[in-house]
Amino acid sequence: MNSKFNISLAILQIIAGILGSVVFFKSILNPGELTITMTILSFFWMVFGLLLGFKGLYKIKKR
């Protein structure tokens, strides 16, 4: 695939992971504000967004 597309996709995944971490930590600090489902979803969003984003950037740098 196109290298610019891969870089932009990796950056968007990192941004999504950061946004997921904001929601996750907000739900941890204010437990009554969000449901447990949203807490779990934001945790997975945080982990997989950051993991896949950094993995994509590492893969691009490795080539």
MMTF fields as JSON, N, C-alpha, C and O atoms, coordinates in Angstrom:
{
  "mmtfVersion": "1.0.0",
  "mmtfProducer": "UNKNOWN",
  "numBonds": 251,
  "numAtoms": 252,
  "numGroups": 63,
  "numChains": 1,
  "numModels": 1,
  "chainsPerModel": [1],
  "groupsPerChain": [63],
  "chainIdList": ["A"],
  "bondAtomList": [4, 2, 8, 6, 12, 10, 16, 14, 20, 18, 24, 22, 28, 26, 32, 30, 36, 34, 40, 38, 44, 42, 48, 46, 52, 50, 56, 54, 60, 58, 64, 62, 68, 66, 72, 70, 76, 74, 80, 78, 84, 82, 88, 86, 92, 90, 96, 94, 100, 98, 104, 102, 108, 106, 112, 110, 116, 114, 120, 118, 124, 122, 128, 126, 132, 130, 136, 134, 140, 138, 144, 142, 148, 146, 152, 150, 156, 154, 160, 158, 164, 162, 168, 166, 172, 170, 176, 174, 180, 178, 184, 182, 188, 186, 192, 190, 196, 194, 200, 198, 204, 202, 208, 206, 212, 210, 216, 214, 220, 218, 224, 222, 228, 226, 232, 230, 236, 234, 240, 238, 244, 242, 248, 246],
  "bondOrderList": [1, 1, 1, 1, 1, 1, 1, 1, 1, 1, 1, 1, 1, 1, 1, 1, 1, 1, 1, 1, 1, 1, 1, 1, 1, 1, 1, 1, 1, 1, 1, 1, 1, 1, 1, 1, 1, 1, 1, 1, 1, 1, 1, 1, 1, 1, 1, 1, 1, 1, 1, 1, 1, 1, 1, 1, 1, 1, 1, 1, 1, 1],
  "groupList": [{"groupName": "MET", "atomNameList": ["N", "CA", "C", "O"], "elementList": ["N", "C", "C", "O"], "formalChargeList": [0, 0, 0, 0], "bondAtomList": [1, 0, 2, 1, 3, 2], "bondOrderList": [1, 1, 2], "singleLetterCode": "M", "chemCompType": "L-PEPTIDE LINKING"}, {"groupName": "ASN", "atomNameList": ["N", "CA", "C", "O"], "elementList": ["N", "C", "C", "O"], "formalChargeList": [0, 0, 0, 0], "bondAtomList": [1, 0, 2, 1, 3, 2], "bondOrderList": [1, 1, 2], "singleLetterCode": "N", "chemCompType": "L-PEPTIDE LINKING"}, {"groupName": "SER", "atomNameList": ["N", "CA", "C", "O"], "elementList": ["N", "C", "C", "O"], "formalChargeList": [0, 0, 0, 0], "bondAtomList": [1, 0, 2, 1, 3, 2], "bondOrderList": [1, 1, 2], "singleLetterCode": "S", "chemCompType": "L-PEPTIDE LINKING"}, {"groupName": "LYS", "atomNameList": ["N", "CA", "C", "O"], "elementList": ["N", "C", "C", "O"], "formalChargeList": [0, 0, 0, 0], "bondAtomList": [1, 0, 2, 1, 3, 2], "bondOrderList": [1, 1, 2], "singleLetterCode": "K", "chemCompType": "L-PEPTIDE LINKING"}, {"groupName": "PHE", "atomNameList": ["N", "CA", "C", "O"], "elementList": ["N", "C", "C", "O"], "formalChargeList": [0, 0, 0, 0], "bondAtomList": [1, 0, 2, 1, 3, 2], "bondOrderList": [1, 1, 2], "singleLetterCode": "F", "chemCompType": "L-PEPTIDE LINKING"}, {"groupName": "ILE", "atomNameList": ["N", "CA", "C", "O"], "elementList": ["N", "C", "C", "O"], "formalChargeList": [0, 0, 0, 0], "bondAtomList": [1, 0, 2, 1, 3, 2], "bondOrderList": [1, 1, 2], "singleLetterCode": "I", "chemCompType": "L-PEPTIDE LINKING"}, {"groupName": "LEU", "atomNameList": ["N", "CA", "C", "O"], "elementList": ["N", "C", "C", "O"], "formalChargeList": [0, 0, 0, 0], "bondAtomList": [1, 0, 2, 1, 3, 2], "bondOrderList": [1, 1, 2], "singleLetterCode": "L", "chemCompType": "L-PEPTIDE LINKING"}, {"groupName": "ALA", "atomNameList": ["N", "CA", "C", "O"], "elementList": ["N", "C", "C", "O"], "formalChargeList": [0, 0, 0, 0], "bondAtomList": [1, 0, 2, 1, 3, 2], "bondOrderList": [1, 1, 2], "singleLetterCode": "A", "chemCompType": "L-PEPTIDE LINKING"}, {"groupName": "GLN", "atomNameList": ["N", "CA", "C", "O"], "elementList": ["N", "C", "C", "O"], "formalChargeList": [0, 0, 0, 0], "bondAtomList": [1, 0, 2, 1, 3, 2], "bondOrderList": [1, 1, 2], "singleLetterCode": "Q", "chemCompType": "L-PEPTIDE LINKING"}, {"groupName": "GLY", "atomNameList": ["N", "CA", "C", "O"], "elementList": ["N", "C", "C", "O"], "formalChargeList": [0, 0, 0, 0], "bondAtomList": [1, 0, 2, 1, 3, 2], "bondOrderList": [1, 1, 2], "singleLetterCode": "G", "chemCompType": "PEPTIDE LINKING"}, {"groupName": "VAL", "atomNameList": ["N", "CA", "C", "O"], "elementList": ["N", "C", "C", "O"], "formalChargeList": [0, 0, 0, 0], "bondAtomList": [1, 0, 2, 1, 3, 2], "bondOrderList": [1, 1, 2], "singleLetterCode": "V", "chemCompType": "L-PEPTIDE LINKING"}, {"groupName": "PRO", "atomNameList": ["N", "CA", "C", "O"], "elementList": ["N", "C", "C", "O"], "formalChargeList": [0, 0, 0, 0], "bondAtomList": [1, 0, 2, 1, 3, 2], "bondOrderList": [1, 1, 2], "singleLetterCode": "P", "chemCompType": "L-PEPTIDE LINKING"}, {"groupName": "GLU", "atomNameList": ["N", "CA", "C", "O"], "elementList": ["N", "C", "C", "O"], "formalChargeList": [0, 0, 0, 0], "bondAtomList": [1, 0, 2, 1, 3, 2], "bondOrderList": [1, 1, 2], "singleLetterCode": "E", "chemCompType": "L-PEPTIDE LINKING"}, {"groupName": "THR", "atomNameList": ["N", "CA", "C", "O"], "elementList": ["N", "C", "C", "O"], "formalChargeList": [0, 0, 0, 0], "bondAtomList": [1, 0, 2, 1, 3, 2], "bondOrderList": [1, 1, 2], "singleLetterCode": "T", "chemCompType": "L-PEPTIDE LINKING"}, {"groupName": "TRP", "atomNameList": ["N", "CA", "C", "O"], "elementList": ["N", "C", "C", "O"], "formalChargeList": [0, 0, 0, 0], "bondAtomList": [1, 0, 2, 1, 3, 2], "bondOrderList": [1, 1, 2], "singleLetterCode": "W", "chemCompType": "L-PEPTIDE LINKING"}, {"groupName": "TYR", "atomNameList": ["N", "CA", "C", "O"], "elementList": ["N", "C", "C", "O"], "formalChargeList": [0, 0, 0, 0], "bondAtomList": [1, 0, 2, 1, 3, 2], "bondOrderList": [1, 1, 2], "singleLetterCode": "Y", "chemCompType": "L-PEPTIDE LINKING"}, {"groupName": "ARG", "atomNameList": ["N", "CA", "C", "O"], "elementList": ["N", "C", "C", "O"], "formalChargeList": [0, 0, 0, 0], "bondAtomList": [1, 0, 2, 1, 3, 2], "bondOrderList": [1, 1, 2], "singleLetterCode": "R", "chemCompType": "L-PEPTIDE LINKING"}],
  "groupTypeList": [0, 1, 2, 3, 4, 1, 5, 2, 6, 7, 5, 6, 8, 5, 5, 7, 9, 5, 6, 9, 2, 10, 10, 4, 4, 3, 2, 5, 6, 1, 11, 9, 12, 6, 13, 5, 13, 0, 13, 5, 6, 2, 4, 4, 14, 0, 10, 4, 9, 6, 6, 6, 9, 4, 3, 9, 6, 15, 3, 5, 3, 3, 16],
  "groupIdList": [1, 2, 3, 4, 5, 6, 7, 8, 9, 10, 11, 12, 13, 14, 15, 16, 17, 18, 19, 20, 21, 22, 23, 24, 25, 26, 27, 28, 29, 30, 31, 32, 33, 34, 35, 36, 37, 38, 39, 40, 41, 42, 43, 44, 45, 46, 47, 48, 49, 50, 51, 52, 53, 54, 55, 56, 57, 58, 59, 60, 61, 62, 63],
  "secStructList": [7, 7, 2, 2, 2, 2, 2, 2, 2, 2, 2, 2, 2, 2, 2, 2, 2, 2, 2, 2, 2, 2, 2, 2, 2, 2, 2, 2, 2, 1, 6, 6, 6, 1, 7, 2, 2, 2, 2, 2, 2, 2, 2, 2, 2, 2, 2, 2, 2, 2, 2, 2, 2, 2, 2, 2, 2, 2, 2, 2, 2, 2, 7],
  "xCoordList": [0.831, 0.0, 0.873, 2.097, 0.209, 0.906, 1.498, 0.848, 2.717, 3.402, 2.735, 2.639, 2.273, 1.602, 0.31, -0.035, -0.4, -1.631, -1.334, -2.056, -0.281, 0.078, 0.485, 0.137, 1.217, 1.627, 0.416, 0.294, -0.49, -1.675, -2.58, -3.185, -2.686, -3.495, -2.905, -3.641, -1.597, -0.946, -1.131, -1.368, -1.025, -1.215, -2.653, -2.894, -3.612, -5.02, -5.306, -6.106, -4.662, -4.84, -4.261, -4.842, -3.14, -2.557, -3.467, -3.658, -4.031, -4.964, -6.195, -6.677, -6.707, -7.857, -7.503, -8.33, -6.291, -5.853, -5.751, -6.095, -5.279, -5.187, -6.578, -6.809, -7.507, -8.882, -9.535, -10.287, -9.24, -9.749, -9.184, -9.886, -7.926, -7.334, -7.938, -8.088, -8.288, -8.942, -10.29, -10.617, -11.067, -12.377, -12.21, -12.974, -11.205, -10.992, -10.624, -11.201, -9.671, -9.26, -10.341, -10.441, -11.146, -12.267, -13.291, -13.864, -13.521, -14.477, -13.928, -14.7, -12.609, -12.011, -12.082, -12.376, -11.811, -11.805, -13.208, -13.405, -14.188, -15.581, -16.441, -17.028, -16.527, -17.152, -18.636, -19.113, -19.378, -20.804, -21.16, -22.313, -20.178, -20.473, -20.682, -21.563, -19.901, -20.012, -20.322, -20.005, -20.939, -21.281, -20.046, -19.013, -20.177, -19.071, -18.775, -17.627, -19.807, -19.599, -18.719, -17.818, -18.983, -18.172, -16.745, -15.805, -16.574, -15.234, -14.451, -13.286, -15.089, -14.426, -14.116, -13.021, -15.083, -14.853, -13.73, -12.911, -13.693, -12.629, -11.27, -10.251, -11.243, -9.981, -9.444, -8.267, -10.311, -9.873, -9.515, -8.571, -10.263, -9.991, -8.612, -7.85, -8.301, -7.009, -5.879, -4.904, -6.009, -4.937, -4.698, -3.568, -5.767, -5.585, -5.237, -4.488, -5.769, -5.417, -3.944, -3.27, -3.443, -2.023, -1.131, -0.115, -1.511, -0.698, -0.591, 0.51, -1.719, -1.689, -1.048, -0.394, -1.234, -0.615, 0.899, 1.585, 1.419, 2.877, 3.459, 4.579, 2.701, 3.153, 3.247, 4.188, 2.264, 2.29, 3.457, 4.112, 3.726, 4.872, 6.192, 7.116, 6.276, 7.496, 7.712, 8.837, 6.614, 6.697, 7.158, 7.948, 6.653, 7.044, 8.521, 9.245, 8.958, 10.353, 11.291, 12.418, 10.822, 11.644, 11.915, 12.963, 10.993, 11.155, 12.224, 12.468],
  "yCoordList": [-1.188, 0.0, 1.248, 1.184, 2.361, 3.634, 3.953, 3.751, 4.446, 4.737, 5.884, 5.844, 6.908, 8.03, 7.576, 8.043, 6.667, 6.133, 5.367, 5.506, 4.567, 3.797, 4.701, 4.435, 5.763, 6.697, 7.404, 7.53, 7.87, 8.57, 7.629, 8.04, 6.377, 5.405, 5.13, 5.032, 5.008, 4.773, 5.964, 5.785, 7.17, 8.364, 8.463, 8.825, 8.146, 8.163, 7.11, 7.351, 5.953, 4.929, 5.386, 5.106, 6.078, 6.6, 7.662, 7.696, 8.53, 9.548, 8.892, 9.328, 7.846, 7.127, 6.48, 6.454, 5.962, 5.385, 6.427, 6.157, 7.618, 8.701, 9.128, 9.349, 9.247, 9.607, 8.522, 8.823, 7.261, 6.173, 6.213, 5.899, 6.594, 6.683, 7.83, 7.726, 8.93, 10.041, 9.595, 9.882, 8.896, 8.41, 7.388, 7.39, 6.504, 5.478, 6.099, 5.743, 7.019, 7.621, 8.522, 8.664, 9.13, 9.924, 9.022, 9.398, 7.839, 6.917, 6.311, 5.952, 6.192, 5.681, 6.738, 6.422, 7.997, 9.061, 9.466, 9.856, 9.38, 9.703, 8.468, 8.356, 7.537, 6.243, 6.306, 5.437, 7.279, 7.311, 7.94, 7.884, 8.541, 9.303, 8.409, 8.686, 7.36, 6.466, 5.05, 4.679, 4.275, 2.901, 2.006, 2.391, 0.827, -0.135, -0.59, -0.883, -0.648, -1.037, -0.025, -0.397, 1.241, 2.291, 2.263, 2.549, 1.925, 1.827, 0.699, 0.873, -0.448, -1.593, -1.295, -1.589, -0.712, -0.381, 0.637, 0.518, 1.631, 2.631, 2.04, 2.469, 1.05, 0.382, -0.348, -0.22, -1.119, -1.828, -0.861, -1.096, 0.216, 1.249, 1.854, 2.084, 2.106, 2.674, 1.702, 2.08, 0.459, -0.523, -0.82, -0.741, -1.162, -1.556, -0.375, -0.536, 0.808, 1.981, 2.309, 2.512, 2.36, 2.672, 1.551, 1.807, 0.311, -0.825, -0.903, -1.023, -0.836, -0.945, 0.276, 0.156, 1.448, 2.648, 2.606, 2.88, 2.262, 2.192, 1.027, 1.114, -0.068, -1.195, -0.793, -1.175, -0.02, 0.451, 1.376, 1.269, 2.29, 3.19, 2.424, 2.734, 1.421, 0.615, -0.163, -0.282, -0.691, -1.45, -0.569, -0.997, 0.67, 1.605, 1.974, 2.044, 2.209, 2.583, 1.421, 1.631, 0.198, -0.985, -1.216, -1.755, -0.821, -1.049, -0.235, -0.326],
  "zCoordList": [0.0, 0.0, 0.0, 0.114, -0.129, -0.164, 1.21, 2.235, 1.22, 2.483, 3.238, 4.465, 2.516, 3.178, 3.844, 4.93, 3.191, 3.763, 5.049, 6.037, 5.04, 6.23, 7.388, 8.539, 7.087, 8.139, 8.725, 9.943, 7.849, 8.354, 9.132, 10.122, 8.707, 9.438, 10.819, 11.8, 10.897, 12.187, 13.12, 14.315, 12.586, 13.419, 13.901, 15.052, 13.039, 13.451, 14.523, 15.427, 14.429, 15.457, 16.786, 17.834, 16.766, 18.001, 18.605, 19.821, 17.766, 18.264, 18.876, 19.922, 18.229, 18.781, 20.115, 21.027, 20.238, 21.506, 22.605, 23.755, 22.255, 23.241, 23.685, 24.874, 22.738, 23.1, 23.961, 24.889, 23.643, 24.469, 25.875, 26.835, 26.006, 27.343, 28.14, 29.357, 27.46, 28.155, 28.712, 29.863, 27.896, 28.346, 29.462, 30.427, 29.333, 30.353, 31.692, 32.719, 31.69, 32.958, 33.538, 34.756, 32.682, 33.172, 33.858, 34.881, 33.3, 33.914, 35.202, 36.091, 35.313, 36.55, 37.65, 38.803, 37.29, 38.293, 38.728, 39.879, 37.829, 38.15, 37.882, 36.806, 38.837, 38.564, 38.214, 37.484, 38.692, 38.414, 37.087, 36.66, 36.428, 35.218, 33.993, 33.179, 33.85, 32.703, 33.175, 34.305, 32.311, 32.664, 32.582, 32.035, 33.129, 33.111, 31.682, 31.348, 30.843, 29.447, 28.726, 27.973, 28.959, 28.323, 28.856, 28.115, 30.118, 30.687, 30.019, 29.664, 29.851, 29.219, 27.756, 27.277, 27.045, 25.636, 25.467, 24.555, 26.338, 26.22, 26.567, 26.026, 27.473, 27.788, 26.562, 26.226, 25.89, 24.688, 23.568, 22.813, 23.464, 22.473, 22.721, 21.783, 23.983, 24.354, 24.015, 23.364, 24.454, 24.272, 22.796, 22.314, 22.082, 20.687, 19.787, 18.823, 20.086, 19.288, 19.396, 18.386, 20.62, 20.806, 20.289, 19.643, 20.572, 20.152, 18.633, 18.094, 17.944, 16.486, 15.831, 14.795, 16.432, 15.877, 15.953, 14.968, 17.123, 17.261, 16.473, 15.971, 16.361, 15.553, 14.082, 13.387, 13.613, 12.23, 11.962, 10.925, 12.893, 12.711, 12.747, 11.996, 13.623, 13.702, 12.407, 11.922, 11.854, 10.616, 9.454, 8.613, 9.419, 8.361, 8.499, 7.506, 9.73, 9.965, 9.644, 9.197, 9.873, 9.656, 8.166, 7.811, 7.296, 5.85, 5.25, 4.047]
}
